[in-house]
């Protein structure tokens, strides 16, 4: 019989909580569950904030959040799952950054918290109460952590960079108020 320690239980709670929240957000985007808008509505929103094409962006974000969240919750392919979820949250944080840090003002606090927790789980590992443990860590090797973060960072930089260029270009012709 295996004895699990507090660290394993703590990692399980972090994985279930963070993974569950991410999976629910992905399901909102993909299926319209939990008060979400599905691919159509999310796609329209994505276009409005500079992620073009909107439906493809909504699908990618939904799959990354739902898939990464489920994998994190299960503790399976933890480096890839955590890095992918962190990348998705970096994309969300880019949208909210102009509103400052705090979520109450529409800021990026929530996305940053989810992304940092997912990244922390990717680095720390899932603990012994996980499918990675059951499978002998076949998809949770030490070398996979930097590889997953490098691939995610490259993809996120391309997508968020293109979005930021579109947003800047759209705002170029707008006059800002002299006084507020």
mmCIF file with all atom_site columns, C-alpha atoms in Angstrom:
data_model
loop_
_atom_site.group_PDB
_atom_site.id
_atom_site.type_symbol
_atom_site.label_atom_id
_atom_site.label_alt_id
_atom_site.label_comp_id
_atom_site.label_asym_id
_atom_site.label_entity_id
_atom_site.label_seq_id
_atom_site.pdbx_PDB_ins_code
_atom_site.Cartn_x
_atom_site.Cartn_y
_atom_site.Cartn_z
_atom_site.occupancy
_atom_site.B_iso_or_equiv
_atom_site.pdbx_formal_charge
_atom_site.auth_seq_id
_atom_site.auth_comp_id
_atom_site.auth_asym_id
_atom_site.auth_atom_id
_atom_site.pdbx_PDB_model_num
ATOM 1   C CA . UNK A 1 1   ? 0.000   0.000  0.000   1.00 0.00 ? 1   UNK A CA 1
ATOM 2   C CA . UNK A 1 2   ? 1.369   3.404  -0.976  1.00 0.00 ? 2   UNK A CA 1
ATOM 3   C CA . UNK A 1 3   ? 1.343   6.224  1.533   1.00 0.00 ? 3   UNK A CA 1
ATOM 4   C CA . UNK A 1 4   ? 0.672   9.643  0.084   1.00 0.00 ? 4   UNK A CA 1
ATOM 5   C CA . UNK A 1 5   ? 1.986   12.746 1.772   1.00 0.00 ? 5   UNK A CA 1
ATOM 6   C CA . UNK A 1 6   ? 0.622   16.264 2.136   1.00 0.00 ? 6   UNK A CA 1
ATOM 7   C CA . UNK A 1 7   ? 2.467   17.387 -0.983  1.00 0.00 ? 7   UNK A CA 1
ATOM 8   C CA . UNK A 1 8   ? 0.658   14.810 -3.125  1.00 0.00 ? 8   UNK A CA 1
ATOM 9   C CA . UNK A 1 9   ? -2.710  15.825 -1.697  1.00 0.00 ? 9   UNK A CA 1
ATOM 10  C CA . UNK A 1 10  ? -1.913  19.501 -2.180  1.00 0.00 ? 10  UNK A CA 1
ATOM 11  C CA . UNK A 1 11  ? -0.892  18.948 -5.805  1.00 0.00 ? 11  UNK A CA 1
ATOM 12  C CA . UNK A 1 12  ? -4.069  16.926 -6.384  1.00 0.00 ? 12  UNK A CA 1
ATOM 13  C CA . UNK A 1 13  ? -6.188  19.790 -5.042  1.00 0.00 ? 13  UNK A CA 1
ATOM 14  C CA . UNK A 1 14  ? -4.335  22.356 -7.168  1.00 0.00 ? 14  UNK A CA 1
ATOM 15  C CA . UNK A 1 15  ? -4.665  20.166 -10.264 1.00 0.00 ? 15  UNK A CA 1
ATOM 16  C CA . UNK A 1 16  ? -8.371  19.466 -9.737  1.00 0.00 ? 16  UNK A CA 1
ATOM 17  C CA . UNK A 1 17  ? -9.215  23.082 -8.973  1.00 0.00 ? 17  UNK A CA 1
ATOM 18  C CA . UNK A 1 18  ? -7.149  24.742 -11.671 1.00 0.00 ? 18  UNK A CA 1
ATOM 19  C CA . UNK A 1 19  ? -7.806  22.041 -14.253 1.00 0.00 ? 19  UNK A CA 1
ATOM 20  C CA . UNK A 1 20  ? -11.532 22.061 -13.522 1.00 0.00 ? 20  UNK A CA 1
ATOM 21  C CA . UNK A 1 21  ? -11.799 25.836 -13.901 1.00 0.00 ? 21  UNK A CA 1
ATOM 22  C CA . UNK A 1 22  ? -9.815  25.780 -17.153 1.00 0.00 ? 22  UNK A CA 1
ATOM 23  C CA . UNK A 1 23  ? -11.874 22.896 -18.539 1.00 0.00 ? 23  UNK A CA 1
ATOM 24  C CA . UNK A 1 24  ? -15.113 24.722 -17.686 1.00 0.00 ? 24  UNK A CA 1
ATOM 25  C CA . UNK A 1 25  ? -13.896 27.871 -19.465 1.00 0.00 ? 25  UNK A CA 1
ATOM 26  C CA . UNK A 1 26  ? -12.981 25.797 -22.499 1.00 0.00 ? 26  UNK A CA 1
ATOM 27  C CA . UNK A 1 27  ? -16.437 24.163 -22.478 1.00 0.00 ? 27  UNK A CA 1
ATOM 28  C CA . UNK A 1 28  ? -18.012 27.634 -22.448 1.00 0.00 ? 28  UNK A CA 1
ATOM 29  C CA . UNK A 1 29  ? -16.124 28.497 -25.615 1.00 0.00 ? 29  UNK A CA 1
ATOM 30  C CA . UNK A 1 30  ? -16.576 25.176 -27.396 1.00 0.00 ? 30  UNK A CA 1
ATOM 31  C CA . UNK A 1 31  ? -20.106 24.138 -26.425 1.00 0.00 ? 31  UNK A CA 1
ATOM 32  C CA . UNK A 1 32  ? -21.780 27.144 -24.832 1.00 0.00 ? 32  UNK A CA 1
ATOM 33  C CA . UNK A 1 33  ? -21.982 25.271 -21.522 1.00 0.00 ? 33  UNK A CA 1
ATOM 34  C CA . UNK A 1 34  ? -22.012 27.046 -18.135 1.00 0.00 ? 34  UNK A CA 1
ATOM 35  C CA . UNK A 1 35  ? -23.402 30.266 -19.594 1.00 0.00 ? 35  UNK A CA 1
ATOM 36  C CA . UNK A 1 36  ? -20.848 30.448 -22.392 1.00 0.00 ? 36  UNK A CA 1
ATOM 37  C CA . UNK A 1 37  ? -21.452 31.585 -25.947 1.00 0.00 ? 37  UNK A CA 1
ATOM 38  C CA . UNK A 1 38  ? -20.105 28.597 -27.888 1.00 0.00 ? 38  UNK A CA 1
ATOM 39  C CA . UNK A 1 39  ? -17.901 28.857 -30.944 1.00 0.00 ? 39  UNK A CA 1
ATOM 40  C CA . UNK A 1 40  ? -20.102 31.424 -32.744 1.00 0.00 ? 40  UNK A CA 1
ATOM 41  C CA . UNK A 1 41  ? -20.412 33.928 -29.908 1.00 0.00 ? 41  UNK A CA 1
ATOM 42  C CA . UNK A 1 42  ? -16.883 33.417 -28.646 1.00 0.00 ? 42  UNK A CA 1
ATOM 43  C CA . UNK A 1 43  ? -15.593 33.760 -32.204 1.00 0.00 ? 43  UNK A CA 1
ATOM 44  C CA . UNK A 1 44  ? -17.339 37.122 -32.556 1.00 0.00 ? 44  UNK A CA 1
ATOM 45  C CA . UNK A 1 45  ? -15.825 38.261 -29.280 1.00 0.00 ? 45  UNK A CA 1
ATOM 46  C CA . UNK A 1 46  ? -12.367 37.026 -30.295 1.00 0.00 ? 46  UNK A CA 1
ATOM 47  C CA . UNK A 1 47  ? -12.567 39.041 -33.529 1.00 0.00 ? 47  UNK A CA 1
ATOM 48  C CA . UNK A 1 48  ? -13.644 42.141 -31.581 1.00 0.00 ? 48  UNK A CA 1
ATOM 49  C CA . UNK A 1 49  ? -10.507 41.973 -29.423 1.00 0.00 ? 49  UNK A CA 1
ATOM 50  C CA . UNK A 1 50  ? -8.120  41.306 -32.317 1.00 0.00 ? 50  UNK A CA 1
ATOM 51  C CA . UNK A 1 51  ? -7.862  37.511 -32.481 1.00 0.00 ? 51  UNK A CA 1
ATOM 52  C CA . UNK A 1 52  ? -8.546  36.825 -36.156 1.00 0.00 ? 52  UNK A CA 1
ATOM 53  C CA . UNK A 1 53  ? -10.100 34.682 -37.515 1.00 0.00 ? 53  UNK A CA 1
ATOM 54  C CA . UNK A 1 54  ? -12.501 34.607 -34.607 1.00 0.00 ? 54  UNK A CA 1
ATOM 55  C CA . UNK A 1 55  ? -13.954 31.101 -34.936 1.00 0.00 ? 55  UNK A CA 1
ATOM 56  C CA . UNK A 1 56  ? -10.534 29.508 -35.335 1.00 0.00 ? 56  UNK A CA 1
ATOM 57  C CA . UNK A 1 57  ? -9.248  31.523 -32.373 1.00 0.00 ? 57  UNK A CA 1
ATOM 58  C CA . UNK A 1 58  ? -12.249 30.491 -30.270 1.00 0.00 ? 58  UNK A CA 1
ATOM 59  C CA . UNK A 1 59  ? -11.717 26.856 -31.206 1.00 0.00 ? 59  UNK A CA 1
ATOM 60  C CA . UNK A 1 60  ? -8.004  26.983 -30.401 1.00 0.00 ? 60  UNK A CA 1
ATOM 61  C CA . UNK A 1 61  ? -8.579  28.741 -27.072 1.00 0.00 ? 61  UNK A CA 1
ATOM 62  C CA . UNK A 1 62  ? -11.431 26.387 -26.161 1.00 0.00 ? 62  UNK A CA 1
ATOM 63  C CA . UNK A 1 63  ? -9.472  23.247 -27.012 1.00 0.00 ? 63  UNK A CA 1
ATOM 64  C CA . UNK A 1 64  ? -6.393  24.480 -25.182 1.00 0.00 ? 64  UNK A CA 1
ATOM 65  C CA . UNK A 1 65  ? -8.344  25.417 -22.056 1.00 0.00 ? 65  UNK A CA 1
ATOM 66  C CA . UNK A 1 66  ? -10.591 22.326 -22.042 1.00 0.00 ? 66  UNK A CA 1
ATOM 67  C CA . UNK A 1 67  ? -7.843  19.895 -23.039 1.00 0.00 ? 67  UNK A CA 1
ATOM 68  C CA . UNK A 1 68  ? -5.127  21.423 -20.898 1.00 0.00 ? 68  UNK A CA 1
ATOM 69  C CA . UNK A 1 69  ? -7.522  21.687 -17.974 1.00 0.00 ? 69  UNK A CA 1
ATOM 70  C CA . UNK A 1 70  ? -8.660  18.082 -18.210 1.00 0.00 ? 70  UNK A CA 1
ATOM 71  C CA . UNK A 1 71  ? -5.089  16.829 -18.545 1.00 0.00 ? 71  UNK A CA 1
ATOM 72  C CA . UNK A 1 72  ? -4.004  18.914 -15.549 1.00 0.00 ? 72  UNK A CA 1
ATOM 73  C CA . UNK A 1 73  ? -6.903  17.635 -13.450 1.00 0.00 ? 73  UNK A CA 1
ATOM 74  C CA . UNK A 1 74  ? -5.986  14.051 -14.348 1.00 0.00 ? 74  UNK A CA 1
ATOM 75  C CA . UNK A 1 75  ? -2.276  14.656 -13.898 1.00 0.00 ? 75  UNK A CA 1
ATOM 76  C CA . UNK A 1 76  ? -1.517  13.404 -17.398 1.00 0.00 ? 76  UNK A CA 1
ATOM 77  C CA . UNK A 1 77  ? 1.165   14.897 -19.669 1.00 0.00 ? 77  UNK A CA 1
ATOM 78  C CA . UNK A 1 78  ? 1.553   17.529 -16.983 1.00 0.00 ? 78  UNK A CA 1
ATOM 79  C CA . UNK A 1 79  ? 4.390   19.553 -18.608 1.00 0.00 ? 79  UNK A CA 1
ATOM 80  C CA . UNK A 1 80  ? 2.490   19.963 -21.882 1.00 0.00 ? 80  UNK A CA 1
ATOM 81  C CA . UNK A 1 81  ? -0.876  20.499 -20.172 1.00 0.00 ? 81  UNK A CA 1
ATOM 82  C CA . UNK A 1 82  ? 0.432   23.163 -17.804 1.00 0.00 ? 82  UNK A CA 1
ATOM 83  C CA . UNK A 1 83  ? 2.437   24.972 -20.461 1.00 0.00 ? 83  UNK A CA 1
ATOM 84  C CA . UNK A 1 84  ? -0.486  24.990 -22.913 1.00 0.00 ? 84  UNK A CA 1
ATOM 85  C CA . UNK A 1 85  ? -2.871  26.316 -20.266 1.00 0.00 ? 85  UNK A CA 1
ATOM 86  C CA . UNK A 1 86  ? -0.344  28.993 -19.287 1.00 0.00 ? 86  UNK A CA 1
ATOM 87  C CA . UNK A 1 87  ? -0.070  30.036 -22.945 1.00 0.00 ? 87  UNK A CA 1
ATOM 88  C CA . UNK A 1 88  ? -3.851  30.309 -23.272 1.00 0.00 ? 88  UNK A CA 1
ATOM 89  C CA . UNK A 1 89  ? -3.957  32.451 -20.157 1.00 0.00 ? 89  UNK A CA 1
ATOM 90  C CA . UNK A 1 90  ? -1.201  34.690 -21.546 1.00 0.00 ? 90  UNK A CA 1
ATOM 91  C CA . UNK A 1 91  ? -3.470  35.287 -24.541 1.00 0.00 ? 91  UNK A CA 1
ATOM 92  C CA . UNK A 1 92  ? -6.355  36.166 -22.220 1.00 0.00 ? 92  UNK A CA 1
ATOM 93  C CA . UNK A 1 93  ? -4.135  38.425 -20.107 1.00 0.00 ? 93  UNK A CA 1
ATOM 94  C CA . UNK A 1 94  ? -3.144  40.371 -23.244 1.00 0.00 ? 94  UNK A CA 1
ATOM 95  C CA . UNK A 1 95  ? -6.805  41.286 -23.775 1.00 0.00 ? 95  UNK A CA 1
ATOM 96  C CA . UNK A 1 96  ? -7.283  42.393 -20.171 1.00 0.00 ? 96  UNK A CA 1
ATOM 97  C CA . UNK A 1 97  ? -3.915  44.146 -19.647 1.00 0.00 ? 97  UNK A CA 1
ATOM 98  C CA . UNK A 1 98  ? -5.142  47.630 -20.707 1.00 0.00 ? 98  UNK A CA 1
ATOM 99  C CA . UNK A 1 99  ? -7.577  47.501 -17.776 1.00 0.00 ? 99  UNK A CA 1
ATOM 100 C CA . UNK A 1 100 ? -4.820  47.105 -15.196 1.00 0.00 ? 100 UNK A CA 1
ATOM 101 C CA . UNK A 1 101 ? -4.180  44.232 -12.827 1.00 0.00 ? 101 UNK A CA 1
ATOM 102 C CA . UNK A 1 102 ? -7.308  43.744 -10.749 1.00 0.00 ? 102 UNK A CA 1
ATOM 103 C CA . UNK A 1 103 ? -10.186 41.663 -12.093 1.00 0.00 ? 103 UNK A CA 1
ATOM 104 C CA . UNK A 1 104 ? -12.788 44.005 -10.574 1.00 0.00 ? 104 UNK A CA 1
ATOM 105 C CA . UNK A 1 105 ? -11.681 46.578 -13.157 1.00 0.00 ? 105 UNK A CA 1
ATOM 106 C CA . UNK A 1 106 ? -11.535 44.042 -15.997 1.00 0.00 ? 106 UNK A CA 1
ATOM 107 C CA . UNK A 1 107 ? -7.814  43.463 -15.470 1.00 0.00 ? 107 UNK A CA 1
ATOM 108 C CA . UNK A 1 108 ? -5.644  40.423 -16.038 1.00 0.00 ? 108 UNK A CA 1
ATOM 109 C CA . UNK A 1 109 ? -5.460  39.189 -12.411 1.00 0.00 ? 109 UNK A CA 1
ATOM 110 C CA . UNK A 1 110 ? -7.624  36.095 -12.962 1.00 0.00 ? 110 UNK A CA 1
ATOM 111 C CA . UNK A 1 111 ? -5.899  34.987 -16.174 1.00 0.00 ? 111 UNK A CA 1
ATOM 112 C CA . UNK A 1 112 ? -2.493  35.545 -14.571 1.00 0.00 ? 112 UNK A CA 1
ATOM 113 C CA . UNK A 1 113 ? -3.454  33.497 -11.506 1.00 0.00 ? 113 UNK A CA 1
ATOM 114 C CA . UNK A 1 114 ? -4.693  30.560 -13.583 1.00 0.00 ? 114 UNK A CA 1
ATOM 115 C CA . UNK A 1 115 ? -1.695  30.750 -15.916 1.00 0.00 ? 115 UNK A CA 1
ATOM 116 C CA . UNK A 1 116 ? 0.865   30.910 -13.124 1.00 0.00 ? 116 UNK A CA 1
ATOM 117 C CA . UNK A 1 117 ? -0.760  28.021 -11.269 1.00 0.00 ? 117 UNK A CA 1
ATOM 118 C CA . UNK A 1 118 ? -0.796  25.916 -14.443 1.00 0.00 ? 118 UNK A CA 1
ATOM 119 C CA . UNK A 1 119 ? 2.841   26.810 -15.113 1.00 0.00 ? 119 UNK A CA 1
ATOM 120 C CA . UNK A 1 120 ? 3.776   25.936 -11.541 1.00 0.00 ? 120 UNK A CA 1
ATOM 121 C CA . UNK A 1 121 ? 2.112   22.545 -11.876 1.00 0.00 ? 121 UNK A CA 1
ATOM 122 C CA . UNK A 1 122 ? 3.949   21.926 -15.160 1.00 0.00 ? 122 UNK A CA 1
ATOM 123 C CA . UNK A 1 123 ? 7.274   22.595 -13.434 1.00 0.00 ? 123 UNK A CA 1
ATOM 124 C CA . UNK A 1 124 ? 6.538   20.859 -10.120 1.00 0.00 ? 124 UNK A CA 1
ATOM 125 C CA . UNK A 1 125 ? 4.846   17.819 -11.591 1.00 0.00 ? 125 UNK A CA 1
ATOM 126 C CA . UNK A 1 126 ? 1.526   16.207 -10.749 1.00 0.00 ? 126 UNK A CA 1
ATOM 127 C CA . UNK A 1 127 ? 2.455   14.300 -7.596  1.00 0.00 ? 127 UNK A CA 1
ATOM 128 C CA . UNK A 1 128 ? 1.837   10.620 -6.967  1.00 0.00 ? 128 UNK A CA 1
ATOM 129 C CA . UNK A 1 129 ? -1.974  10.855 -7.157  1.00 0.00 ? 129 UNK A CA 1
ATOM 130 C CA . UNK A 1 130 ? -1.938  11.194 -10.949 1.00 0.00 ? 130 UNK A CA 1
ATOM 131 C CA . UNK A 1 131 ? -2.167  9.315  -14.199 1.00 0.00 ? 131 UNK A CA 1
ATOM 132 C CA . UNK A 1 132 ? 1.412   10.335 -14.953 1.00 0.00 ? 132 UNK A CA 1
ATOM 133 C CA . UNK A 1 133 ? 2.441   8.313  -11.886 1.00 0.00 ? 133 UNK A CA 1
ATOM 134 C CA . UNK A 1 134 ? 0.294   5.331  -12.919 1.00 0.00 ? 134 UNK A CA 1
ATOM 135 C CA . UNK A 1 135 ? 1.845   5.368  -16.408 1.00 0.00 ? 135 UNK A CA 1
ATOM 136 C CA . UNK A 1 136 ? 5.406   5.573  -15.114 1.00 0.00 ? 136 UNK A CA 1
ATOM 137 C CA . UNK A 1 137 ? 5.779   9.218  -16.174 1.00 0.00 ? 137 UNK A CA 1
ATOM 138 C CA . UNK A 1 138 ? 5.963   8.257  -19.848 1.00 0.00 ? 138 UNK A CA 1
ATOM 139 C CA . UNK A 1 139 ? 4.667   11.732 -20.807 1.00 0.00 ? 139 UNK A CA 1
ATOM 140 C CA . UNK A 1 140 ? 6.118   13.576 -17.824 1.00 0.00 ? 140 UNK A CA 1
ATOM 141 C CA . UNK A 1 141 ? 9.889   13.587 -18.260 1.00 0.00 ? 141 UNK A CA 1
ATOM 142 C CA . UNK A 1 142 ? 12.165  16.362 -17.025 1.00 0.00 ? 142 UNK A CA 1
ATOM 143 C CA . UNK A 1 143 ? 13.227  17.329 -20.554 1.00 0.00 ? 143 UNK A CA 1
ATOM 144 C CA . UNK A 1 144 ? 9.563   17.815 -21.499 1.00 0.00 ? 144 UNK A CA 1
ATOM 145 C CA . UNK A 1 145 ? 9.194   20.844 -19.202 1.00 0.00 ? 145 UNK A CA 1
ATOM 146 C CA . UNK A 1 146 ? 11.544  23.199 -21.102 1.00 0.00 ? 146 UNK A CA 1
ATOM 147 C CA . UNK A 1 147 ? 10.422  21.734 -24.440 1.00 0.00 ? 147 UNK A CA 1
ATOM 148 C CA . UNK A 1 148 ? 6.737   22.362 -23.627 1.00 0.00 ? 148 UNK A CA 1
ATOM 149 C CA . UNK A 1 149 ? 7.410   25.895 -22.417 1.00 0.00 ? 149 UNK A CA 1
ATOM 150 C CA . UNK A 1 150 ? 9.588   26.708 -25.434 1.00 0.00 ? 150 UNK A CA 1
ATOM 151 C CA . UNK A 1 151 ? 6.951   25.506 -27.896 1.00 0.00 ? 151 UNK A CA 1
ATOM 152 C CA . UNK A 1 152 ? 4.175   27.281 -26.009 1.00 0.00 ? 152 UNK A CA 1
ATOM 153 C CA . UNK A 1 153 ? 6.172   30.498 -25.700 1.00 0.00 ? 153 UNK A CA 1
ATOM 154 C CA . UNK A 1 154 ? 6.892   30.533 -29.444 1.00 0.00 ? 154 UNK A CA 1
ATOM 155 C CA . UNK A 1 155 ? 3.266   29.909 -30.395 1.00 0.00 ? 155 UNK A CA 1
ATOM 156 C CA . UNK A 1 156 ? 1.924   32.371 -27.843 1.00 0.00 ? 156 UNK A CA 1
ATOM 157 C CA . UNK A 1 157 ? 4.370   35.074 -28.925 1.00 0.00 ? 157 UNK A CA 1
ATOM 158 C CA . UNK A 1 158 ? 3.287   34.691 -32.556 1.00 0.00 ? 158 UNK A CA 1
ATOM 159 C CA . UNK A 1 159 ? -0.451  34.721 -31.819 1.00 0.00 ? 159 UNK A CA 1
ATOM 160 C CA . UNK A 1 160 ? -0.431  37.473 -29.188 1.00 0.00 ? 160 UNK A CA 1
ATOM 161 C CA . UNK A 1 161 ? 2.075   39.525 -31.195 1.00 0.00 ? 161 UNK A CA 1
ATOM 162 C CA . UNK A 1 162 ? -0.124  39.393 -34.310 1.00 0.00 ? 162 UNK A CA 1
ATOM 163 C CA . UNK A 1 163 ? -3.162  40.307 -32.211 1.00 0.00 ? 163 UNK A CA 1
ATOM 164 C CA . UNK A 1 164 ? -1.352  43.256 -30.620 1.00 0.00 ? 164 UNK A CA 1
ATOM 165 C CA . UNK A 1 165 ? -0.249  44.550 -34.045 1.00 0.00 ? 165 UNK A CA 1
ATOM 166 C CA . UNK A 1 166 ? -3.861  44.390 -35.294 1.00 0.00 ? 166 UNK A CA 1
ATOM 167 C CA . UNK A 1 167 ? -5.132  46.237 -32.219 1.00 0.00 ? 167 UNK A CA 1
ATOM 168 C CA . UNK A 1 168 ? -2.459  48.954 -32.557 1.00 0.00 ? 168 UNK A CA 1
ATOM 169 C CA . UNK A 1 169 ? -3.146  49.386 -36.264 1.00 0.00 ? 169 UNK A CA 1
ATOM 170 C CA . UNK A 1 170 ? -6.893  49.690 -35.652 1.00 0.00 ? 170 UNK A CA 1
ATOM 171 C CA . UNK A 1 171 ? -6.287  52.340 -32.986 1.00 0.00 ? 171 UNK A CA 1
ATOM 172 C CA . UNK A 1 172 ? -3.843  54.417 -35.086 1.00 0.00 ? 172 UNK A CA 1
ATOM 173 C CA . UNK A 1 173 ? -6.472  56.619 -36.672 1.00 0.00 ? 173 UNK A CA 1
ATOM 174 C CA . UNK A 1 174 ? -8.451  57.212 -33.477 1.00 0.00 ? 174 UNK A CA 1
ATOM 175 C CA . UNK A 1 175 ? -7.992  60.514 -31.693 1.00 0.00 ? 175 UNK A CA 1
ATOM 176 C CA . UNK A 1 176 ? -7.490  60.258 -27.982 1.00 0.00 ? 176 UNK A CA 1
ATOM 177 C CA . UNK A 1 177 ? -9.258  62.814 -25.746 1.00 0.00 ? 177 UNK A CA 1
ATOM 178 C CA . UNK A 1 178 ? -7.023  65.684 -24.637 1.00 0.00 ? 178 UNK A CA 1
ATOM 179 C CA . UNK A 1 179 ? -8.670  65.851 -21.219 1.00 0.00 ? 179 UNK A CA 1
ATOM 180 C CA . UNK A 1 180 ? -10.574 63.270 -19.249 1.00 0.00 ? 180 UNK A CA 1
#
